[in-house]
JSON list of C-alpha atoms in Angstrom, two decimals:
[
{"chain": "A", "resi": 57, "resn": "UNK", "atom": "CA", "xyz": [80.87, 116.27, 108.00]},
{"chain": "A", "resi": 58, "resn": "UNK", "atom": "CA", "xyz": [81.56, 119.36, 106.17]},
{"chain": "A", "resi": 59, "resn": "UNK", "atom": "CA", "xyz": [82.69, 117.40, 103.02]},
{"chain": "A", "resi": 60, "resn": "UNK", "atom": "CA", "xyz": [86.41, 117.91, 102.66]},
{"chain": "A", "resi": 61, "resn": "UNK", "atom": "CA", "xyz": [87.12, 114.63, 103.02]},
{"chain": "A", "resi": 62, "resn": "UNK", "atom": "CA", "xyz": [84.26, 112.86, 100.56]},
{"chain": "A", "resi": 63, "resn": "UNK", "atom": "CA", "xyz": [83.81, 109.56, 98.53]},
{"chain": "A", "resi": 64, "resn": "UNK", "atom": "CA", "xyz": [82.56, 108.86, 94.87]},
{"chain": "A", "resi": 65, "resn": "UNK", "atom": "CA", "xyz": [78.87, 108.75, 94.24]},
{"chain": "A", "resi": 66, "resn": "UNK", "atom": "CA", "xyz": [76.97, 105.66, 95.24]},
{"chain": "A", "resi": 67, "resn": "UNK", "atom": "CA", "xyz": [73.32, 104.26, 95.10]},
{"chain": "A", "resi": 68, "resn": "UNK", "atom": "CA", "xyz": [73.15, 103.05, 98.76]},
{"chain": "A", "resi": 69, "resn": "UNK", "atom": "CA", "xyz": [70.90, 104.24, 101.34]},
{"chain": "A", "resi": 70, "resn": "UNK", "atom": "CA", "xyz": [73.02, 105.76, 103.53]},
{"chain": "A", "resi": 71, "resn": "UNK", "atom": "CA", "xyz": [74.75, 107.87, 100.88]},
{"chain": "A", "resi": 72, "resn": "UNK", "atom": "CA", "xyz": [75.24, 111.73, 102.24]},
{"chain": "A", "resi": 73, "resn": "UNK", "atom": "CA", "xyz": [74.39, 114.74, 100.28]},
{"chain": "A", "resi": 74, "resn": "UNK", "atom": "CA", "xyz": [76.27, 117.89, 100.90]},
{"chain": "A", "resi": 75, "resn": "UNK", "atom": "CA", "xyz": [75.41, 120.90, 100.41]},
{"chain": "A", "resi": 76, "resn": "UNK", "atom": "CA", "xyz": [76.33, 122.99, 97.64]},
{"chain": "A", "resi": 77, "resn": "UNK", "atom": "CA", "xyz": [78.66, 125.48, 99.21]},
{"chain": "A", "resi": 78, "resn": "UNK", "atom": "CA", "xyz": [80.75, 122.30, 100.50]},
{"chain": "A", "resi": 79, "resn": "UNK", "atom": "CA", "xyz": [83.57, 120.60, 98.53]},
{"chain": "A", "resi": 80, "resn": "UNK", "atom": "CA", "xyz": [81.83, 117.69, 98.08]},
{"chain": "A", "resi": 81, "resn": "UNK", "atom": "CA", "xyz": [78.43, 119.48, 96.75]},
{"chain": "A", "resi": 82, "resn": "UNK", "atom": "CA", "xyz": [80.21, 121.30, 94.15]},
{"chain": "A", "resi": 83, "resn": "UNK", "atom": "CA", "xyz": [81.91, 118.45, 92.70]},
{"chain": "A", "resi": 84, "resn": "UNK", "atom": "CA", "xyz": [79.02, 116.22, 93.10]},
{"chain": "A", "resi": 85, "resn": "UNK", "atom": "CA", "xyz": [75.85, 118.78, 93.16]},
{"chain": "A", "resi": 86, "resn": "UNK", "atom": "CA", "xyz": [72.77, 117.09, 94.90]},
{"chain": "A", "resi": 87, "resn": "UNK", "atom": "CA", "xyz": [74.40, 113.34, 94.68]},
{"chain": "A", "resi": 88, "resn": "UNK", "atom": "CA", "xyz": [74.62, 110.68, 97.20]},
{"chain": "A", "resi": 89, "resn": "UNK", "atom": "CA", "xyz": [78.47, 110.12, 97.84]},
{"chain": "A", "resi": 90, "resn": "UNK", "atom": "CA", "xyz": [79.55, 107.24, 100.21]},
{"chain": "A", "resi": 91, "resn": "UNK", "atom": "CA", "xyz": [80.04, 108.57, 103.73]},
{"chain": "A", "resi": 92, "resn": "UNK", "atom": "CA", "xyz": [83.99, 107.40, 103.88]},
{"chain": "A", "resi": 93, "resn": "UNK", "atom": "CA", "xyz": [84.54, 109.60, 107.31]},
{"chain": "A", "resi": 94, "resn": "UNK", "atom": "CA", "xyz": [81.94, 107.13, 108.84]},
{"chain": "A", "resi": 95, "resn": "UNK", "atom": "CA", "xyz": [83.44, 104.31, 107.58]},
{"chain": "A", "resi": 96, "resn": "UNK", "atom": "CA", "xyz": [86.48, 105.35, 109.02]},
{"chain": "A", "resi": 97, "resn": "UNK", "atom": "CA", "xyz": [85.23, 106.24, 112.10]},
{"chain": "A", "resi": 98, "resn": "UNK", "atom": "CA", "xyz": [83.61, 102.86, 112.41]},
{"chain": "A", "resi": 99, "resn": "UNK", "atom": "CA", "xyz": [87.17, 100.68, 111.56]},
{"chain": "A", "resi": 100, "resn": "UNK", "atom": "CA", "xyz": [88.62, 103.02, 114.11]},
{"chain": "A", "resi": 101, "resn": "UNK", "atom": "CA", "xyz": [86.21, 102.25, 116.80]},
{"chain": "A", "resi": 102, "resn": "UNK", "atom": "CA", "xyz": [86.91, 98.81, 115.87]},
{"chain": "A", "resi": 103, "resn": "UNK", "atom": "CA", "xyz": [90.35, 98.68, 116.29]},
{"chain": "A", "resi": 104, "resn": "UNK", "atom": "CA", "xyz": [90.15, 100.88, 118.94]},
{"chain": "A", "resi": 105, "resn": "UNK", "atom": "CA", "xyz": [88.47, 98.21, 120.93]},
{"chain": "A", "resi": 106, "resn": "UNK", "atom": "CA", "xyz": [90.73, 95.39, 119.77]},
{"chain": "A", "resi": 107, "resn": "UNK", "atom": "CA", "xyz": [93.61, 96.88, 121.31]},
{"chain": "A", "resi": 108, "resn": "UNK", "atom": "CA", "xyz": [91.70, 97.97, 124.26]},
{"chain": "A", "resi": 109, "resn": "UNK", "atom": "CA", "xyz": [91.37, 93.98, 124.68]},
{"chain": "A", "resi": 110, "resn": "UNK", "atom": "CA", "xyz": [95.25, 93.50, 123.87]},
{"chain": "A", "resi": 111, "resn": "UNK", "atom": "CA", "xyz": [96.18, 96.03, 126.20]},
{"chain": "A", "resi": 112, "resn": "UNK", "atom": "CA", "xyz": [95.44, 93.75, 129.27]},
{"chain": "A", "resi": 113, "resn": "UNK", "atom": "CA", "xyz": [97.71, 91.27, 127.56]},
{"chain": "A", "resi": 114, "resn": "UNK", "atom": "CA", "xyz": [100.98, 90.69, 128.59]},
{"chain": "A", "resi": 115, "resn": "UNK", "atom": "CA", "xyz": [103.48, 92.45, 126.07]},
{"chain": "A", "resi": 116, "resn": "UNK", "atom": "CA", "xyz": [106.58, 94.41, 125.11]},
{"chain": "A", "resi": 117, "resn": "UNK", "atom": "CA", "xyz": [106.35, 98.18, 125.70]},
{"chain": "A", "resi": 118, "resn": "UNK", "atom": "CA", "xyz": [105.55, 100.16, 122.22]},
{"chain": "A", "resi": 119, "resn": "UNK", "atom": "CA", "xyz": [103.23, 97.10, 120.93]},
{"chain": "A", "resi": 120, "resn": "UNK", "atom": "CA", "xyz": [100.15, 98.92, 121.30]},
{"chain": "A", "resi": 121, "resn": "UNK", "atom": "CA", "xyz": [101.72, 101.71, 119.85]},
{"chain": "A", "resi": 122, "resn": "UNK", "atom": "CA", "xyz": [102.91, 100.61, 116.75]},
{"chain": "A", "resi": 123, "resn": "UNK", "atom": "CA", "xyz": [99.73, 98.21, 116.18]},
{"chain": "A", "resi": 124, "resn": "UNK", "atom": "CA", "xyz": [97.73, 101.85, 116.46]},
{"chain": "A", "resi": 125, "resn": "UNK", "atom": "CA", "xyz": [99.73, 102.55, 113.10]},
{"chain": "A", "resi": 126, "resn": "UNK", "atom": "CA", "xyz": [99.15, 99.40, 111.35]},
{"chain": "A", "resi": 127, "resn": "UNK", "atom": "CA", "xyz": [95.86, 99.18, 112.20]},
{"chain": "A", "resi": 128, "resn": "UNK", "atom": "CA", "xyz": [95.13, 102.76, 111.24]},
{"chain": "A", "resi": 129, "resn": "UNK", "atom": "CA", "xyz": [97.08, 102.30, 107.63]},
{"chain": "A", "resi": 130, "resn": "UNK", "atom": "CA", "xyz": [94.76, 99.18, 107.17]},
{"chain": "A", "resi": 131, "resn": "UNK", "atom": "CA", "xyz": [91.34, 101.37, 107.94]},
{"chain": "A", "resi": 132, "resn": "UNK", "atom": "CA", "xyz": [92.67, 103.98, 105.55]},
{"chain": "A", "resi": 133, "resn": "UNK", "atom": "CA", "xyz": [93.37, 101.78, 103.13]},
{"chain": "A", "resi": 134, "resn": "UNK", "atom": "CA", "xyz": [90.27, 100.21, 103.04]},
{"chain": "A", "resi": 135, "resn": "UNK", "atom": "CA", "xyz": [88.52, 103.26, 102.51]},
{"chain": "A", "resi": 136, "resn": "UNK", "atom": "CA", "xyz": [90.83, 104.76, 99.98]},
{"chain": "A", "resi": 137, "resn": "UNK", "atom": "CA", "xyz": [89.12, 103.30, 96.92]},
{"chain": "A", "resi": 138, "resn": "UNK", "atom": "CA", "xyz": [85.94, 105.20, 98.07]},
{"chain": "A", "resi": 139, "resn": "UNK", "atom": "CA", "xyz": [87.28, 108.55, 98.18]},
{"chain": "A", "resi": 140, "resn": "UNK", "atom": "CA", "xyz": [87.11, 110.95, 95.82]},
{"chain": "A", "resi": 141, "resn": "UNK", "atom": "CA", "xyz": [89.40, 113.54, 97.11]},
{"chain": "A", "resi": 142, "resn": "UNK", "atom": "CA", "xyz": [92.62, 111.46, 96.98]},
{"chain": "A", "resi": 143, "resn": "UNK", "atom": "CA", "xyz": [96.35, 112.53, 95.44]},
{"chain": "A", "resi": 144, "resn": "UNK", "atom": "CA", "xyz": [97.48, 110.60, 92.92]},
{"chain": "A", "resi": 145, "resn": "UNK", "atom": "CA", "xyz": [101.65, 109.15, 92.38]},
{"chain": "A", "resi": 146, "resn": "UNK", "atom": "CA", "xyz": [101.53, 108.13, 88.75]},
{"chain": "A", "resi": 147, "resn": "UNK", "atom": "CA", "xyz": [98.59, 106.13, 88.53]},
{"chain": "A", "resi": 148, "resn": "UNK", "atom": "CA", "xyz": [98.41, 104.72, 92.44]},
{"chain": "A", "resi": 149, "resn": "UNK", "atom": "CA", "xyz": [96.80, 106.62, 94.67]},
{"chain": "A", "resi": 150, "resn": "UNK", "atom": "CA", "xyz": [99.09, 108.30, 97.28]},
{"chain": "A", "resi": 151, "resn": "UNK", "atom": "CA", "xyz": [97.30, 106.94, 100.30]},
{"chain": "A", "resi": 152, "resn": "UNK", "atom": "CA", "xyz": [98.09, 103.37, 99.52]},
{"chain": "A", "resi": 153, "resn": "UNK", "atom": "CA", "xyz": [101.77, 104.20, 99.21]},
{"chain": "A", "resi": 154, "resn": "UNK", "atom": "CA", "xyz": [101.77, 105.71, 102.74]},
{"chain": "A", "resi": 155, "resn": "UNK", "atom": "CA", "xyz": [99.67, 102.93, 103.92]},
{"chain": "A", "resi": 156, "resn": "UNK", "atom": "CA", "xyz": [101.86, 100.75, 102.77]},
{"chain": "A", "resi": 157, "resn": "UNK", "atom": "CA", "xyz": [105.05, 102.20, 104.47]},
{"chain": "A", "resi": 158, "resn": "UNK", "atom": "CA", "xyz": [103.56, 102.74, 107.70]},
{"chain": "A", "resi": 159, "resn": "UNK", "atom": "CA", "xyz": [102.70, 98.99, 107.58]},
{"chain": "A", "resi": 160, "resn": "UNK", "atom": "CA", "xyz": [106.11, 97.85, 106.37]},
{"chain": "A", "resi": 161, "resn": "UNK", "atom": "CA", "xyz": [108.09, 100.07, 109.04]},
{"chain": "A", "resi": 162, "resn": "UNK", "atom": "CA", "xyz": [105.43, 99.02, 111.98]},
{"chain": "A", "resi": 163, "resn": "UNK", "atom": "CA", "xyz": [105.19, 95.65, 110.93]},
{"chain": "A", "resi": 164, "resn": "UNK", "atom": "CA", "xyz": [108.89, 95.51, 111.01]},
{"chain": "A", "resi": 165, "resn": "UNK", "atom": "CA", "xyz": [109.28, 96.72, 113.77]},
{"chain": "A", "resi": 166, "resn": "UNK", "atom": "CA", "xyz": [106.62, 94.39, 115.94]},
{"chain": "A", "resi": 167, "resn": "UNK", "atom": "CA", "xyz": [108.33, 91.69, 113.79]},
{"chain": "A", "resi": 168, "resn": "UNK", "atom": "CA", "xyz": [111.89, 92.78, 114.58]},
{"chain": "A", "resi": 169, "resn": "UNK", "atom": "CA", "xyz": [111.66, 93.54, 118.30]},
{"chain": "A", "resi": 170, "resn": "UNK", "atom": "CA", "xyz": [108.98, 90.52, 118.91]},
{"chain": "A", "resi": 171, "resn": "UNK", "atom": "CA", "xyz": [106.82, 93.17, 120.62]},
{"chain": "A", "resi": 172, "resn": "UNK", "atom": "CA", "xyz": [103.69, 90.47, 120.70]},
{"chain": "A", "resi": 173, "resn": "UNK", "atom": "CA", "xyz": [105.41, 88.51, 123.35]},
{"chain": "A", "resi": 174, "resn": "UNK", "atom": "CA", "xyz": [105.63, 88.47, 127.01]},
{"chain": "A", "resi": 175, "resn": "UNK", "atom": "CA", "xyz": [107.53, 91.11, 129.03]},
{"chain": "A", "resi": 176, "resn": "UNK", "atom": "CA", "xyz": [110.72, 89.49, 129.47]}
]
């Protein structure tokens, strides 16, 4: 947590300061900011062990795969609003356009090839 990758100042409890020599403490100096790489890490352990479960479902090879994308698009997505680092494309933040491919094209692709399904 060395505060490259930190989110907008909160009131919560569990709101990390950085110190000043990180990225984080100079642009917020002494401030709680929300702790966005732990909330990441959590929806990633998450759906980590949902498709641990699906794995030991009968499927199409690449389904696990491609559900890794979706699933990590959707975590980074939901975290996106609490970040304070982000790029900017006009006035939507650059992360939800990339989320948003990477679920189009995955999602497609499950979709298209029926990956969900039984090994034929």
């Amino acid at each position: 947590m060395n505060g490259d990758a930190h989110g907008v100042p909160t009131n919560l409890p569990w709101g990390v300061v950085f110190p000043p020599t990180s990225i984080a403490g100079r642009q917020f100096p002494g401030q709680p900011t929300h702790p966005v790489m732990l909330y990441e890490l959590a929806l990633n352990l998450l759906f980590f062990l949902v498709m641990m479960r699906l794995r030991l479902r009968p499927h199409r090879p690449g389904f696990i795969f491609c559900l890794y994308f979706v699933f990590y698009a959707l975590s980074r997505a939901a975290v996106t609003g609490l970040r304070a680092d982000d790029l900017w494309l006009g006035s939507v933040r650059a992360p939800y356009v990339a989320c948003a491919v990477m679920i189009i094209i995955f999602g497609f692709i499950i979709w298209r090839w029926r990956l969900w399904e039984v090994k034929a």
